[in-house]
Amino acid sequence: MKLTSETKLFIGIFAFTAIILAIAMVIMTKPSKPIAKENLILPTTYTKGAKDASVWLVEFSDFQCPACKTFSGVVADLYKKYPDQLLISYRYFPLDKHKEGVSSAIAAEAAGIQGKFWEMEQLLFTNQERLSEALYPELATQLGLDMNTFQESFTNPKTKQIIINDRNYGTSIGINATPTFFLNGVKLNLLTPSDLTKEVEKVINGK
Amino acid sequence: MNTQQKTINRIIFILSIAGLLMGIYVLQSFLRQTGIICLSGGGCEAVRKSALSYPFGIPVPAIGVVGYAFLVILTFLRTVNEKFEKNLLSGILGMATFGICFVTWFTYTEIFLIKGICMWCAISAVNMYVIFALTLISIKIGKKS
């Protein structure tokens, strides 16, 4: 069969595209390097579990994100199940589309200053549908926090800066959705909450 | 095919390849459950994680890949054999018509049900509309000559 110049042109375009695609696939399927622990867990980052555990999980989360609420239950279960083998830490990644994303994170940080971060985290997720500036003092009261200190921390620009710094760092490492988890520095690609349990248990049992 | 139709066929071929590449990129993200580079905020992730993006269990980008692949093949075949020119053009029109119906439905689903816009889906929707318009123009030119 004799090929016309038009057919040859089309084959050329297609071949060129196939080469570009092959190169892109090679680059994209390259496994990314794990992120160092000291970059993911800062001295100011809230953690729970075994401080010197060889398995560490970092969550970038938003209190107004429904998926984060679902995953928070899984993280709590993992903490209960592996208190001596797993270190869990929380970093803020409030999404722009969530009106209360930043404020709720500030409330958690303000509670954290008084040592009640994880308790506030649970309360914020439990009351996710009611998140508002009026709710945070109510939750702080429930936790028995000193209200003057809480209000002071809540309005302090330094508290907000911690949230913004976390979000900026998250963006710099390619996070664009919540929740995003890193297990021993490796970003997890999870389809369902139970996938998180499977991934963590795979690493814990493999050690 | 006259010169104008040849030019249009080339454009449709290139647009179909572009659509195919976008589809492959988004499909691999759906299958590997990895993040998508997205300029529309978290829209792509919201779409990827929604059950509505898997009609009958098929990831939406897979349907796009198949559709665009058909368009690539049909436009290519038009350059090989002039004998089936009209049938092939009808095939392109059929595929593009299905394409615009599909992208219209999915854009509606994104905006009103998922409440998130995936940049790649939006570009692909516009791409499909352009292909459809070019196909109609090609048919009109064919009828005149």
CSV table of C-alpha atoms in Angstrom, one decimal:
chain,number,residue,atom,x,y,z
A,1,MET,CA,0.0,0.0,0.0
A,2,LYS,CA,1.4,3.4,-1.0
A,3,LEU,CA,1.0,6.0,1.7
A,4,THR,CA,-0.1,9.5,0.8
A,5,SER,CA,1.9,12.5,2.2
A,6,GLU,CA,-1.2,13.3,4.4
A,7,THR,CA,-1.1,9.8,5.9
A,8,LYS,CA,2.7,10.1,6.5
A,9,LEU,CA,2.1,13.4,8.2
A,10,PHE,CA,-0.5,11.9,10.5
A,11,ILE,CA,1.8,8.9,11.3
A,12,GLY,CA,4.6,11.4,12.1
A,13,ILE,CA,2.4,13.4,14.5
A,14,PHE,CA,1.2,10.2,16.1
A,15,ALA,CA,4.7,8.8,16.5
A,16,PHE,CA,5.9,12.1,18.0
A,17,THR,CA,3.1,12.1,20.5
A,18,ALA,CA,3.7,8.5,21.4
A,19,ILE,CA,7.4,9.3,22.2
A,20,ILE,CA,6.4,12.3,24.3
A,21,LEU,CA,3.9,10.1,26.1
A,22,ALA,CA,6.4,7.4,26.8
A,23,ILE,CA,8.9,9.9,28.2
A,24,ALA,CA,6.2,11.5,30.4
A,25,MET,CA,5.2,8.0,31.7
A,26,VAL,CA,8.8,7.2,32.6
A,27,ILE,CA,9.1,10.4,34.6
A,28,MET,CA,5.7,10.1,36.3
A,29,THR,CA,6.1,6.6,37.4
A,30,LYS,CA,9.4,7.3,39.1
A,31,PRO,CA,8.8,6.7,42.9
A,32,SER,CA,9.1,9.9,44.8
A,33,LYS,CA,11.7,10.1,47.7
A,34,PRO,CA,10.3,10.0,51.2
A,35,ILE,CA,10.2,13.3,53.0
A,36,ALA,CA,12.5,13.6,56.1
A,37,LYS,CA,10.8,13.3,59.5
A,38,GLU,CA,12.1,16.6,60.8
A,39,ASN,CA,10.5,18.3,57.8
A,40,LEU,CA,7.1,16.7,58.3
A,41,ILE,CA,7.0,16.7,62.1
A,42,LEU,CA,8.2,20.1,63.4
A,43,PRO,CA,8.9,20.7,67.1
A,44,THR,CA,5.6,22.7,67.2
A,45,THR,CA,3.6,19.9,65.5
A,46,TYR,CA,1.1,18.1,67.7
A,47,THR,CA,1.8,14.4,68.0
A,48,LYS,CA,0.4,11.4,70.0
A,49,GLY,CA,1.6,7.9,70.4
A,50,ALA,CA,5.1,6.6,70.8
A,51,LYS,CA,7.6,9.4,70.4
A,52,ASP,CA,10.4,7.1,69.3
A,53,ALA,CA,8.3,4.8,67.2
A,54,SER,CA,9.8,3.7,63.9
A,55,VAL,CA,6.4,4.0,62.2
A,56,TRP,CA,5.2,7.6,62.0
A,57,LEU,CA,2.1,8.9,60.3
A,58,VAL,CA,1.5,12.6,59.4
A,59,GLU,CA,-1.9,13.8,58.4
A,60,PHE,CA,-2.6,17.1,56.6
A,61,SER,CA,-6.2,17.8,57.4
A,62,ASP,CA,-9.0,20.4,57.5
A,63,PHE,CA,-11.6,20.4,60.2
A,64,GLN,CA,-14.3,21.4,57.8
A,65,CYS,CA,-13.6,18.6,55.3
A,66,PRO,CA,-16.1,15.7,55.6
A,67,ALA,CA,-13.5,13.1,54.4
A,68,CYS,CA,-11.1,14.3,57.1
A,69,LYS,CA,-13.8,13.6,59.7
A,70,THR,CA,-14.2,10.1,58.4
A,71,PHE,CA,-10.5,9.5,58.4
A,72,SER,CA,-10.1,11.0,61.9
A,73,GLY,CA,-12.0,8.0,63.3
A,74,VAL,CA,-9.6,5.6,61.6
A,75,VAL,CA,-6.6,7.5,63.0
A,76,ALA,CA,-8.1,7.4,66.5
A,77,ASP,CA,-8.6,3.6,66.1
A,78,LEU,CA,-5.0,3.1,64.9
A,79,TYR,CA,-3.8,5.1,67.9
A,80,LYS,CA,-5.8,2.9,70.3
A,81,LYS,CA,-4.6,-0.3,68.6
A,82,TYR,CA,-0.9,0.7,68.3
A,83,PRO,CA,-0.1,3.2,71.1
A,84,ASP,CA,3.5,1.8,71.5
A,85,GLN,CA,4.3,1.3,67.8
A,86,LEU,CA,2.9,4.3,66.0
A,87,LEU,CA,3.5,8.1,66.2
A,88,ILE,CA,0.7,10.2,64.9
A,89,SER,CA,0.9,13.8,64.0
A,90,TYR,CA,-1.5,16.5,62.7
A,91,ARG,CA,-0.7,19.3,60.4
A,92,TYR,CA,-3.1,22.0,59.3
A,93,PHE,CA,-4.2,22.2,55.7
A,94,PRO,CA,-7.4,24.3,55.6
A,95,LEU,CA,-8.8,24.5,52.1
A,96,ASP,CA,-9.7,27.9,50.7
A,97,LYS,CA,-13.3,26.7,49.9
A,98,HIS,CA,-14.0,26.1,53.5
A,99,LYS,CA,-15.1,29.3,55.3
A,100,GLU,CA,-14.3,27.9,58.8
A,101,GLY,CA,-11.2,26.0,57.7
A,102,VAL,CA,-8.6,28.5,59.1
A,103,SER,CA,-10.7,29.6,62.1
A,104,SER,CA,-11.3,26.1,63.3
A,105,ALA,CA,-7.6,25.3,62.9
A,106,ILE,CA,-6.8,28.4,65.0
A,107,ALA,CA,-9.2,27.2,67.7
A,108,ALA,CA,-7.4,23.8,67.7
A,109,GLU,CA,-4.0,25.5,68.0
A,110,ALA,CA,-5.3,27.8,70.8
A,111,ALA,CA,-6.5,24.7,72.6
A,112,GLY,CA,-3.2,23.0,72.0
A,113,ILE,CA,-1.4,25.9,73.7
A,114,GLN,CA,-3.2,24.7,76.9
A,115,GLY,CA,-2.4,21.0,76.1
A,116,LYS,CA,-5.8,20.1,74.7
A,117,PHE,CA,-5.1,19.9,71.0
A,118,TRP,CA,-6.3,16.3,70.4
A,119,GLU,CA,-9.4,16.8,72.6
A,120,MET,CA,-10.3,19.9,70.5
A,121,GLU,CA,-9.6,18.0,67.3
A,122,GLN,CA,-12.2,15.4,68.2
A,123,LEU,CA,-14.7,18.1,69.3
A,124,LEU,CA,-14.2,20.1,66.1
A,125,PHE,CA,-14.8,17.0,63.9
A,126,THR,CA,-17.8,15.9,66.0
A,127,ASN,CA,-19.3,19.4,65.6
A,128,GLN,CA,-18.2,19.8,62.0
A,129,GLU,CA,-21.7,20.9,60.7
A,130,ARG,CA,-21.8,23.7,63.4
A,131,LEU,CA,-18.4,25.2,62.9
A,132,SER,CA,-18.5,28.9,63.6
A,133,GLU,CA,-16.7,31.6,65.6
A,134,ALA,CA,-19.5,31.3,68.2
A,135,LEU,CA,-18.9,27.6,68.6
A,136,TYR,CA,-15.1,27.7,69.5
A,137,PRO,CA,-15.4,29.3,72.9
A,138,GLU,CA,-18.3,26.9,73.7
A,139,LEU,CA,-16.0,23.9,72.9
A,140,ALA,CA,-13.2,25.5,74.9
A,141,THR,CA,-15.5,25.8,77.9
A,142,GLN,CA,-16.4,22.1,77.4
A,143,LEU,CA,-12.7,21.2,77.6
A,144,GLY,CA,-12.3,23.3,80.7
A,145,LEU,CA,-9.8,25.7,79.1
A,146,ASP,CA,-8.9,29.0,80.6
A,147,MET,CA,-11.1,31.3,78.5
A,148,ASN,CA,-8.9,34.4,78.7
A,149,THR,CA,-5.8,32.5,77.5
A,150,PHE,CA,-7.9,30.8,74.8
A,151,GLN,CA,-9.3,34.1,73.5
A,152,GLU,CA,-5.9,35.6,73.6
A,153,SER,CA,-4.3,32.7,71.7
A,154,PHE,CA,-7.3,32.7,69.3
A,155,THR,CA,-6.8,36.3,68.3
A,156,ASN,CA,-3.0,36.3,68.4
A,157,PRO,CA,-1.6,36.6,64.8
A,158,LYS,CA,1.2,34.2,65.7
A,159,THR,CA,-1.4,31.4,66.1
A,160,LYS,CA,-2.8,32.0,62.7
A,161,GLN,CA,0.7,32.1,61.3
A,162,ILE,CA,1.3,28.5,62.4
A,163,ILE,CA,-1.7,27.4,60.4
A,164,ILE,CA,-0.6,29.4,57.3
A,165,ASN,CA,2.9,28.0,57.6
A,166,ASP,CA,1.6,24.5,57.7
A,167,ARG,CA,-0.6,25.1,54.6
A,168,ASN,CA,2.2,26.8,52.7
A,169,TYR,CA,4.5,23.9,53.5
A,170,GLY,CA,1.8,21.4,52.4
A,171,THR,CA,1.4,23.2,49.1
A,172,SER,CA,5.2,23.2,48.6
A,173,ILE,CA,5.2,19.4,48.8
A,174,GLY,CA,2.4,19.0,46.3
A,175,ILE,CA,-0.6,18.6,48.6
A,176,ASN,CA,-3.8,19.8,46.9
A,177,ALA,CA,-6.5,17.8,48.8
A,178,THR,CA,-7.4,16.7,52.3
A,179,PRO,CA,-6.8,14.5,54.0
A,180,THR,CA,-3.3,13.7,52.8
A,181,PHE,CA,-1.2,11.2,54.8
A,182,PHE,CA,2.5,10.5,54.9
A,183,LEU,CA,3.6,7.2,56.3
A,184,ASN,CA,7.3,7.2,57.2
A,185,GLY,CA,7.6,10.2,54.9
A,186,VAL,CA,6.0,8.5,51.9
A,187,LYS,CA,2.7,10.0,50.6
A,188,LEU,CA,-0.1,7.5,50.7
A,189,ASN,CA,-2.6,7.1,47.9
A,190,LEU,CA,-5.8,6.0,49.6
A,191,LEU,CA,-9.1,5.2,48.1
A,192,THR,CA,-11.0,4.3,51.2
A,193,PRO,CA,-10.5,4.9,55.0
A,194,SER,CA,-9.8,1.2,55.4
A,195,ASP,CA,-6.8,1.6,53.0
A,196,LEU,CA,-5.2,3.7,55.7
A,197,THR,CA,-5.4,0.9,58.3
A,198,LYS,CA,-4.1,-1.6,55.7
A,199,GLU,CA,-1.1,0.6,54.8
A,200,VAL,CA,-0.2,1.3,58.4
A,201,GLU,CA,-0.6,-2.3,59.5
A,202,LYS,CA,1.5,-3.4,56.5
A,203,VAL,CA,4.4,-1.3,57.7
A,204,ILE,CA,4.0,-2.1,61.4
A,205,ASN,CA,3.8,-5.9,60.8
A,206,GLY,CA,6.6,-5.7,58.3
A,207,LYS,CA,9.0,-4.3,60.9
B,1,MET,CA,-11.3,15.7,0.6
B,2,ASN,CA,-10.6,19.2,-0.6
B,3,THR,CA,-7.9,21.4,0.9
B,4,GLN,CA,-10.2,23.0,3.5
B,5,GLN,CA,-11.5,19.6,4.6
B,6,LYS,CA,-7.9,18.3,4.8
B,7,THR,CA,-7.0,21.2,7.1
B,8,ILE,CA,-10.1,20.6,9.3
B,9,ASN,CA,-9.3,16.9,9.4
B,10,ARG,CA,-5.7,17.7,10.6
B,11,ILE,CA,-7.1,20.0,13.3
B,12,ILE,CA,-9.6,17.4,14.5
B,13,PHE,CA,-6.7,14.8,14.5
B,14,ILE,CA,-4.5,17.0,16.6
B,15,LEU,CA,-7.4,18.0,19.0
B,16,SER,CA,-8.2,14.3,19.4
B,17,ILE,CA,-4.7,13.4,20.2
B,18,ALA,CA,-4.7,16.3,22.8
B,19,GLY,CA,-7.9,14.9,24.2
B,20,LEU,CA,-6.4,11.4,24.3
B,21,LEU,CA,-3.4,12.6,26.2
B,22,MET,CA,-5.5,14.5,28.7
B,23,GLY,CA,-7.7,11.4,29.1
B,24,ILE,CA,-4.7,9.1,29.7
B,25,TYR,CA,-3.2,11.5,32.3
B,26,VAL,CA,-6.4,11.8,34.3
B,27,LEU,CA,-7.2,8.0,33.9
B,28,GLN,CA,-3.8,7.0,35.3
B,29,SER,CA,-4.6,9.2,38.3
B,30,PHE,CA,-8.0,7.6,38.7
B,31,LEU,CA,-6.5,4.1,38.5
B,32,ARG,CA,-3.5,4.7,40.7
B,33,GLN,CA,-5.4,7.0,43.1
B,34,THR,CA,-2.8,9.7,42.8
B,35,GLY,CA,-3.2,13.5,42.9
B,36,ILE,CA,-4.0,15.4,39.7
B,37,ILE,CA,-2.2,18.7,38.8
B,38,CYS,CA,-5.2,21.0,38.9
B,39,LEU,CA,-5.4,24.8,38.5
B,40,SER,CA,-9.0,24.8,39.6
B,41,GLY,CA,-8.2,24.3,43.3
B,42,GLY,CA,-9.2,20.9,44.8
B,43,GLY,CA,-11.8,20.4,42.0
B,44,CYS,CA,-10.0,17.6,40.3
B,45,GLU,CA,-9.6,15.7,43.6
B,46,ALA,CA,-13.3,16.2,44.4
B,47,VAL,CA,-14.2,14.8,41.0
B,48,ARG,CA,-11.8,11.9,41.2
B,49,LYS,CA,-13.0,10.8,44.7
B,50,SER,CA,-16.7,11.1,43.8
B,51,ALA,CA,-18.7,7.9,43.0
B,52,LEU,CA,-20.5,9.9,40.3
B,53,SER,CA,-17.2,9.9,38.3
B,54,TYR,CA,-17.5,6.1,37.9
B,55,PRO,CA,-20.8,5.5,35.9
B,56,PHE,CA,-21.4,1.7,35.8
B,57,GLY,CA,-18.1,1.3,37.5
B,58,ILE,CA,-16.2,2.8,34.6
B,59,PRO,CA,-13.9,5.8,35.4
B,60,VAL,CA,-15.1,8.8,33.3
B,61,PRO,CA,-11.6,9.4,31.8
B,62,ALA,CA,-11.7,5.9,30.4
B,63,ILE,CA,-14.7,6.8,28.4
B,64,GLY,CA,-12.9,9.9,27.2
B,65,VAL,CA,-9.8,7.9,26.2
B,66,VAL,CA,-11.9,5.4,24.1
B,67,GLY,CA,-13.9,8.3,22.5
B,68,TYR,CA,-10.8,10.3,21.5
B,69,ALA,CA,-9.0,7.1,20.4
B,70,PHE,CA,-11.9,6.5,18.0
B,71,LEU,CA,-11.6,10.0,16.7
B,72,VAL,CA,-7.9,9.6,16.1
B,73,ILE,CA,-8.4,6.4,14.2
B,74,LEU,CA,-11.3,7.8,12.1
B,75,THR,CA,-9.5,11.0,11.2
B,76,PHE,CA,-6.4,8.9,10.3
B,77,LEU,CA,-8.4,6.5,8.1
B,78,ARG,CA,-9.8,9.5,6.2
B,79,THR,CA,-6.2,10.1,4.9
B,80,VAL,CA,-5.7,6.5,3.9
B,81,ASN,CA,-8.8,5.7,1.9
B,82,GLU,CA,-11.0,8.3,0.1
B,83,LYS,CA,-13.5,5.6,-0.8
B,84,PHE,CA,-15.1,5.5,2.6
B,85,GLU,CA,-14.7,9.3,3.1
B,86,LYS,CA,-18.4,9.9,3.7
B,87,ASN,CA,-18.8,7.0,6.1
B,88,LEU,CA,-15.8,8.0,8.1
B,89,LEU,CA,-17.0,11.6,8.4
B,90,SER,CA,-20.4,10.3,9.5
B,91,GLY,CA,-18.5,8.1,12.1
B,92,ILE,CA,-16.7,11.2,13.3
B,93,LEU,CA,-19.9,13.1,13.6
B,94,GLY,CA,-21.5,10.3,15.5
B,95,MET,CA,-18.6,10.0,17.9
B,96,ALA,CA,-18.5,13.8,18.4
B,97,THR,CA,-22.2,14.0,19.0
B,98,PHE,CA,-21.9,11.3,21.6
B,99,GLY,CA,-18.9,13.2,23.0
B,100,ILE,CA,-20.7,16.5,23.4
B,101,CYS,CA,-23.7,14.8,25.0
B,102,PHE,CA,-21.4,13.0,27.4
B,103,VAL,CA,-19.3,16.1,28.4
B,104,THR,CA,-22.5,18.2,28.8
B,105,TRP,CA,-23.9,15.5,31.2
B,106,PHE,CA,-20.6,15.3,33.1
B,107,THR,CA,-20.1,19.1,33.3
B,108,TYR,CA,-23.7,19.3,34.8
B,109,THR,CA,-22.8,16.5,37.2
B,110,GLU,CA,-19.6,18.3,38.3
B,111,ILE,CA,-21.2,21.6,38.9
B,112,PHE,CA,-24.5,20.6,40.5
B,113,LEU,CA,-23.9,17.2,42.1
B,114,ILE,CA,-20.1,16.9,42.8
B,115,LYS,CA,-19.9,20.7,43.3
B,116,GLY,CA,-16.3,20.8,42.0
B,117,ILE,CA,-14.8,21.5,38.6
B,118,CYS,CA,-12.0,19.5,37.2
B,119,MET,CA,-9.8,21.6,34.9
B,120,TRP,CA,-9.0,18.7,32.6
B,121,CYS,CA,-12.6,17.8,32.2
B,122,ALA,CA,-13.5,21.4,31.4
B,123,ILE,CA,-10.8,21.6,28.8
B,124,SER,CA,-11.8,18.3,27.4
B,125,ALA,CA,-15.4,19.4,27.2
B,126,VAL,CA,-14.5,22.5,25.2
B,127,ASN,CA,-12.2,20.4,23.0
B,128,MET,CA,-15.1,18.1,22.2
B,129,TYR,CA,-17.4,21.0,21.3
B,130,VAL,CA,-14.7,22.4,19.0
B,131,ILE,CA,-14.3,18.9,17.3
B,132,PHE,CA,-18.1,18.7,16.9
B,133,ALA,CA,-18.3,22.2,15.3
B,134,LEU,CA,-15.4,21.4,13.0
B,135,THR,CA,-17.0,18.2,11.9
B,136,LEU,CA,-20.2,20.1,11.0
B,137,ILE,CA,-18.2,22.7,9.1
B,138,SER,CA,-16.4,19.8,7.2
B,139,ILE,CA,-19.8,18.3,6.3
B,140,LYS,CA,-21.1,21.6,5.1
B,141,ILE,CA,-18.0,22.2,2.9
B,142,GLY,CA,-18.4,18.7,1.5
B,143,LYS,CA,-22.0,19.3,0.5
B,144,LYS,CA,-21.0,22.6,-1.3
B,145,SER,CA,-18.3,21.0,-3.3
